[in-house]
Short mmCIF file of C-alpha atoms in Angstrom, two decimals:
data_model
loop_
_atom_site.label_atom_id
_atom_site.label_comp_id
_atom_site.label_asym_id
_atom_site.label_seq_id
_atom_site.Cartn_x
_atom_site.Cartn_y
_atom_site.Cartn_z
CA MET A 27 -70.30 78.68 65.90
CA THR A 28 -73.63 77.27 64.26
CA GLU A 29 -75.25 78.78 61.12
CA GLU A 30 -78.12 80.20 63.10
CA THR A 31 -75.39 82.77 65.51
CA SER A 32 -72.88 83.97 62.97
CA LYS A 33 -75.78 86.37 61.09
CA VAL A 34 -77.12 88.93 63.31
CA PRO A 35 -76.83 91.50 62.48
CA SER A 36 -74.86 94.60 63.89
CA ALA A 37 -77.17 96.25 66.35
CA THR A 38 -76.65 99.56 65.36
CA THR A 39 -78.44 99.04 62.29
CA VAL A 40 -82.45 99.00 62.99
CA PRO A 41 -84.80 97.02 60.63
CA GLU A 42 -87.60 98.44 59.74
CA GLY A 43 -90.26 98.59 62.77
CA ASN A 44 -88.11 98.52 65.71
CA ARG A 45 -87.39 102.06 66.95
CA LEU A 46 -83.48 103.35 68.12
CA SER A 47 -85.44 104.88 71.58
CA ASN A 48 -86.78 101.87 72.70
CA VAL A 49 -82.82 100.29 72.19
CA GLN A 50 -80.77 103.82 73.67
CA ARG A 51 -83.25 103.33 76.31
CA PHE A 52 -81.22 100.95 78.34
CA ASN A 53 -77.94 102.24 77.02
CA GLY A 54 -75.79 102.81 80.51
CA PHE A 55 -77.68 100.63 83.28
CA GLN A 56 -76.79 97.59 82.68
CA ASP A 57 -75.28 97.02 86.68
CA THR A 58 -78.36 98.10 88.61
CA TYR A 59 -81.01 96.53 86.03
CA ASP A 60 -78.70 92.91 86.35
CA GLN A 61 -78.44 93.49 90.65
CA HIS A 62 -82.52 94.03 91.52
CA ARG A 63 -84.22 93.02 88.86
CA PRO A 64 -85.53 89.39 89.64
CA GLU A 65 -84.67 86.40 87.31
CA ALA A 66 -86.70 84.28 85.38
CA PRO A 67 -88.60 82.54 88.09
CA GLN A 68 -88.35 78.53 87.87
CA GLU A 69 -92.10 78.31 87.39
CA VAL A 70 -91.56 79.39 83.42
CA VAL A 71 -88.93 76.77 82.20
CA THR A 72 -91.72 74.04 84.25
CA LEU A 73 -95.05 75.30 82.39
CA LEU A 74 -93.51 76.31 78.89
CA THR A 75 -91.50 72.26 79.20
CA GLN A 76 -94.67 71.02 80.35
CA TYR A 77 -96.72 72.40 77.35
CA LEU A 78 -93.96 71.18 74.28
CA GLY A 79 -94.03 67.44 76.23
CA HIS A 80 -89.74 66.82 76.02
CA ARG A 81 -86.83 68.43 76.69
CA PRO A 82 -86.44 71.83 74.06
CA SER A 83 -83.66 71.28 71.90
CA LEU A 84 -83.63 75.15 71.24
CA VAL A 85 -84.96 78.09 73.31
CA VAL A 86 -84.65 81.66 71.46
CA ASP A 87 -84.86 84.16 74.34
CA ILE A 88 -85.50 87.99 72.45
CA GLY A 89 -85.09 91.09 74.20
CA SER A 90 -82.21 88.96 76.70
CA GLY A 91 -81.14 92.04 78.26
CA THR A 92 -78.60 90.64 80.70
CA GLY A 93 -79.03 87.62 80.19
CA LEU A 94 -81.86 87.08 83.54
CA SER A 95 -84.39 85.26 81.17
CA SER A 96 -81.93 83.15 79.66
CA PHE A 97 -79.44 81.52 82.56
CA VAL A 98 -82.77 79.86 83.57
CA TRP A 99 -82.78 77.43 81.11
CA ARG A 100 -79.22 76.20 81.29
CA ASP A 101 -80.14 72.88 82.48
CA THR A 102 -83.10 72.25 80.68
CA ALA A 103 -82.84 73.53 77.09
CA ALA A 104 -80.33 71.75 75.01
CA ARG A 105 -79.47 75.15 73.18
CA ILE A 106 -80.72 78.70 74.06
CA ILE A 107 -79.79 81.87 71.78
CA GLY A 108 -80.61 84.82 74.02
CA VAL A 109 -81.01 88.07 71.22
CA GLU A 110 -80.63 91.57 72.90
CA PRO A 111 -80.59 94.22 70.09
CA ASN A 112 -78.68 96.94 73.25
CA ASP A 113 -74.74 96.93 73.13
CA ASP A 114 -74.71 97.29 77.31
CA MET A 115 -76.80 94.98 78.03
CA ARG A 116 -76.07 91.89 76.55
CA SER A 117 -72.13 92.68 77.03
CA LYS A 118 -73.75 92.08 80.63
CA ALA A 119 -75.02 88.97 80.14
CA VAL A 120 -71.84 88.19 78.37
CA ASP A 121 -69.87 89.19 80.81
CA LYS A 122 -71.63 86.17 83.51
CA LEU A 123 -71.62 83.89 80.56
CA MET A 124 -67.23 83.72 80.41
CA SER A 125 -67.51 84.38 84.40
CA LEU A 126 -69.64 80.44 84.05
CA ALA A 127 -67.45 79.17 81.16
CA GLY A 128 -63.73 80.90 81.39
CA ALA A 129 -63.41 81.78 78.38
CA PRO A 130 -62.38 85.12 77.25
CA THR A 131 -64.58 87.58 76.85
CA ASP A 132 -65.71 88.84 72.69
CA ASP A 133 -68.65 90.35 71.48
CA GLN A 134 -70.26 87.09 69.59
CA VAL A 135 -70.22 84.43 72.34
CA GLN A 136 -70.38 81.24 72.25
CA ALA A 137 -69.88 79.05 75.44
CA ALA A 138 -71.42 75.60 75.59
CA GLU A 139 -74.88 74.95 74.50
CA MET A 140 -75.28 79.29 75.33
CA SER A 141 -75.03 82.31 73.09
CA PHE A 142 -76.29 86.48 73.31
CA VAL A 143 -75.69 87.45 69.99
CA PRO A 144 -77.30 91.21 68.71
CA GLY A 145 -80.64 91.34 66.17
CA TYR A 146 -84.25 92.24 66.93
CA SER A 147 -87.53 90.22 67.19
CA ASN A 148 -88.82 91.22 63.88
CA GLN A 149 -85.62 89.64 61.85
CA LEU A 150 -83.49 86.78 63.61
CA GLU A 151 -80.90 85.67 61.46
CA LEU A 152 -82.77 81.91 62.24
CA PRO A 153 -83.87 78.77 59.95
CA ASP A 154 -87.10 78.68 59.35
CA GLY A 155 -88.65 76.29 62.69
CA ALA A 156 -85.17 76.04 64.00
CA ALA A 157 -87.07 77.26 67.84
CA GLU A 158 -89.14 75.21 69.41
CA ILE A 159 -89.92 77.90 72.69
CA VAL A 160 -88.74 81.01 71.59
CA THR A 161 -89.63 83.51 75.04
CA CYS A 162 -90.51 87.52 75.76
CA SER A 163 -89.59 88.37 79.32
CA GLN A 164 -90.74 92.15 80.37
CA SER A 165 -89.94 92.98 76.55
CA PHE A 166 -92.96 92.44 74.34
CA HIS A 167 -94.15 95.55 74.56
CA TRP A 168 -90.90 96.99 73.65
CA MET A 169 -91.75 95.63 69.96
CA GLU A 170 -93.97 96.27 67.18
CA PRO A 171 -96.42 92.69 67.51
CA VAL A 172 -97.67 92.09 64.13
CA SER A 173 -93.80 91.53 62.57
CA THR A 174 -93.06 90.54 65.58
CA LEU A 175 -95.57 87.65 65.98
CA LYS A 176 -94.86 86.50 62.29
CA GLU A 177 -91.06 86.42 62.52
CA ILE A 178 -91.34 84.21 65.70
CA ALA A 179 -94.13 81.95 64.34
CA ARG A 180 -91.74 81.36 61.49
CA VAL A 181 -88.50 80.09 63.52
CA LEU A 182 -90.80 78.47 65.76
CA ARG A 183 -90.71 74.37 64.72
CA GLU A 184 -94.91 72.95 64.60
CA GLY A 185 -95.55 72.22 67.82
CA GLY A 186 -93.05 75.05 69.34
CA ILE A 187 -94.10 77.37 71.30
CA PHE A 188 -94.03 81.04 72.27
CA ALA A 189 -94.55 82.93 75.37
CA ALA A 190 -94.73 86.45 76.48
CA TYR A 191 -94.44 87.01 80.30
CA ASP A 192 -94.14 89.91 82.69
CA CYS A 193 -94.30 90.46 86.14
CA ASP A 194 -96.79 93.60 87.82
CA TRP A 195 -94.17 96.44 89.90
CA PRO A 196 -92.99 96.33 92.17
CA PRO A 197 -93.52 93.19 94.16
CA SER A 198 -96.74 93.46 96.65
CA LEU A 199 -95.14 95.02 99.98
CA ASP A 200 -97.24 97.54 102.21
CA TRP A 201 -99.90 99.81 99.74
CA GLN A 202 -98.10 103.01 100.98
CA VAL A 203 -95.08 102.08 99.72
CA GLU A 204 -96.79 100.60 96.84
CA LEU A 205 -97.86 104.11 96.20
CA ALA A 206 -95.27 106.08 96.36
CA TYR A 207 -93.11 103.67 94.51
CA HIS A 208 -95.97 104.02 91.85
CA GLU A 209 -95.84 108.02 91.69
CA LEU A 210 -92.06 107.96 91.06
CA ILE A 211 -92.40 106.11 87.99
CA GLU A 212 -95.48 108.55 87.12
CA LEU A 213 -93.11 111.62 88.31
CA SER A 214 -90.32 110.44 85.69
CA GLU A 215 -92.75 109.57 82.58
CA GLN A 216 -93.54 113.00 83.26
CA LEU A 217 -90.75 114.77 83.13
CA ILE A 218 -89.33 113.02 80.15
CA ASP A 219 -93.15 114.67 78.35
CA ARG A 220 -91.73 117.32 79.02
CA HIS A 221 -88.22 117.96 78.42
CA VAL A 222 -87.90 114.88 75.58
CA ASP A 223 -89.77 115.25 72.26
CA THR A 224 -92.56 112.37 71.37
CA ALA A 225 -90.14 111.80 68.33
CA GLU A 226 -87.42 111.00 70.60
CA GLN A 227 -88.54 108.84 73.17
CA ALA A 228 -89.09 105.61 74.06
CA TYR A 229 -92.65 104.12 73.11
CA LYS A 230 -93.98 100.78 74.96
CA GLY A 231 -97.57 99.05 73.96
CA ASN A 232 -99.91 97.56 76.37
CA LYS A 233 -99.33 94.42 78.02
CA ASP A 234 -102.71 93.89 78.43
CA GLU A 235 -103.25 93.30 75.15
CA HIS A 236 -100.24 90.78 74.27
CA LEU A 237 -102.72 88.66 74.15
CA LYS A 238 -105.03 89.33 72.06
CA HIS A 239 -102.63 89.93 69.29
CA ILE A 240 -100.83 86.61 69.66
CA ARG A 241 -104.94 85.55 69.27
CA GLU A 242 -105.13 87.90 66.19
CA SER A 243 -101.96 87.36 63.90
CA GLY A 244 -103.33 83.98 63.10
CA HIS A 245 -100.46 82.17 63.95
CA PHE A 246 -101.15 80.50 66.21
CA ARG A 247 -103.96 77.23 67.52
CA PHE A 248 -104.22 77.41 70.58
CA THR A 249 -103.50 80.15 72.69
CA LYS A 250 -103.61 80.87 76.73
CA GLU A 251 -102.83 83.52 78.98
CA ILE A 252 -100.95 81.94 82.80
CA VAL A 253 -101.37 83.59 86.29
CA PHE A 254 -98.48 82.71 89.24
CA HIS A 255 -97.28 84.28 91.53
CA HIS A 256 -92.44 84.11 92.38
CA THR A 257 -90.99 84.84 95.83
CA GLU A 258 -87.51 86.51 95.83
CA PRO A 259 -85.72 88.12 98.81
CA PHE A 260 -85.84 91.23 99.70
CA THR A 261 -83.63 93.78 101.37
CA ALA A 262 -84.30 97.55 101.90
CA GLU A 263 -81.49 98.01 99.13
CA ARG A 264 -82.53 95.98 96.53
CA TYR A 265 -86.49 97.80 96.77
CA ILE A 266 -85.04 101.30 96.47
CA GLY A 267 -82.47 98.94 93.52
CA LEU A 268 -85.30 97.61 91.30
CA ALA A 269 -87.53 100.82 91.20
CA VAL A 270 -84.09 102.58 90.32
CA SER A 271 -83.74 100.14 87.74
CA GLN A 272 -86.41 100.77 86.14
CA GLY A 273 -86.11 102.36 82.16
CA GLY A 274 -87.86 105.83 83.31
CA ILE A 275 -85.67 107.03 85.85
CA GLN A 276 -82.45 106.19 84.75
CA THR A 277 -83.53 108.35 81.43
CA VAL A 278 -84.45 110.74 83.80
CA PHE A 279 -80.66 110.69 85.58
CA LYS A 280 -79.45 110.41 82.10
CA LEU A 281 -80.88 114.00 81.61
CA ASN A 282 -79.61 115.62 84.92
CA LEU A 283 -83.86 116.74 86.06
CA PRO A 284 -83.11 117.83 89.52
CA GLU A 285 -87.26 117.54 89.60
CA ILE A 286 -86.55 113.57 90.14
CA HIS A 287 -84.93 113.92 93.32
CA ALA A 288 -86.95 114.99 96.17
CA LYS A 289 -89.46 112.16 95.28
CA LEU A 290 -86.82 109.59 95.11
CA ASP A 291 -85.48 110.94 98.75
CA GLN A 292 -88.86 110.35 100.37
CA PHE A 293 -89.18 107.00 98.40
CA GLN A 294 -86.36 105.54 99.96
CA ALA A 295 -86.70 106.78 103.52
CA LEU A 296 -89.79 105.32 103.91
CA VAL A 297 -88.55 102.18 102.02
CA THR A 298 -85.72 102.26 104.91
CA ASP A 299 -88.74 102.84 107.50
CA TYR A 300 -90.38 99.72 106.32
CA PHE A 301 -87.31 97.53 106.30
CA GLN A 302 -85.94 97.96 109.24
CA GLY A 303 -83.08 96.52 108.52
CA ARG A 304 -84.71 93.25 107.50
CA THR A 305 -84.92 91.05 104.17
CA LEU A 306 -88.27 89.69 103.85
CA PRO A 307 -89.88 87.41 101.27
CA LEU A 308 -91.81 89.31 98.79
CA MET A 309 -94.47 87.85 96.30
CA PHE A 310 -94.41 89.05 92.66
CA SER A 311 -97.49 88.21 90.23
CA TYR A 312 -96.17 86.91 86.55
CA ARG A 313 -98.89 86.89 83.96
CA MET A 314 -97.44 84.33 81.11
CA ARG A 315 -98.97 85.21 77.76
CA ILE A 316 -98.55 82.49 75.62
CA GLY A 317 -99.31 80.44 71.96
CA ILE A 318 -98.70 77.53 70.29
CA LYS A 319 -98.37 76.79 66.48
#
């Protein structure tokens, strides 16, 4: 095990600038998350490698979750480190890695060129200039941007790339289905506001401000937003599962609030009726904001 992966702080200690509620929002539904969420598109690897100009020696994926945004680098990067503070999410990534490596499970495991470790975005246990690419997939909005970008700039080599990328929820399908999806998500957030003290709620930033934060940090000489699309096969089960995998819905489930059930039943019926047992190719729209040090 290398020096930079052996000193990562325990995920139970929360450094200044982080919220424990943000980490705990993802407790207990790693299997649902991993089954229904999209993997990072190959376009991410292609674009970032193109901007770097060569095969990356080290990619650090912050907020790596169950590894959906980390495993995509296996055939390209010489080494990948996924950093994830949530024990449940990280354990799923480790299980997947172990199934590939055929090794016994360990909390801080390294198989060949890939590892998953506990840690936070503004306290990375990596040497200065260690990474050539740092990514945040569907995660930067959960982080404190100023301290996070300062830390990312520290661990990036000169000419290294930071990329924060997100897809729009849900994938494009039908306006009535998508409207029902948004109404379901909105109801979940309303229920959380009603039943959870503000101080105990998870806080997420505005994704539309990612590029602004990167530019205003002063750490990057070139910044840009790249827009692209990615298609994945969907059944009704997966489309419903994608909605259920959202943190707000899961929080309502944990609170045992029955008000969500009628709206969820309506959504499930609408989706099932639309798909009619079919598997359909659905388009995700992605926005990737990059900064080059």
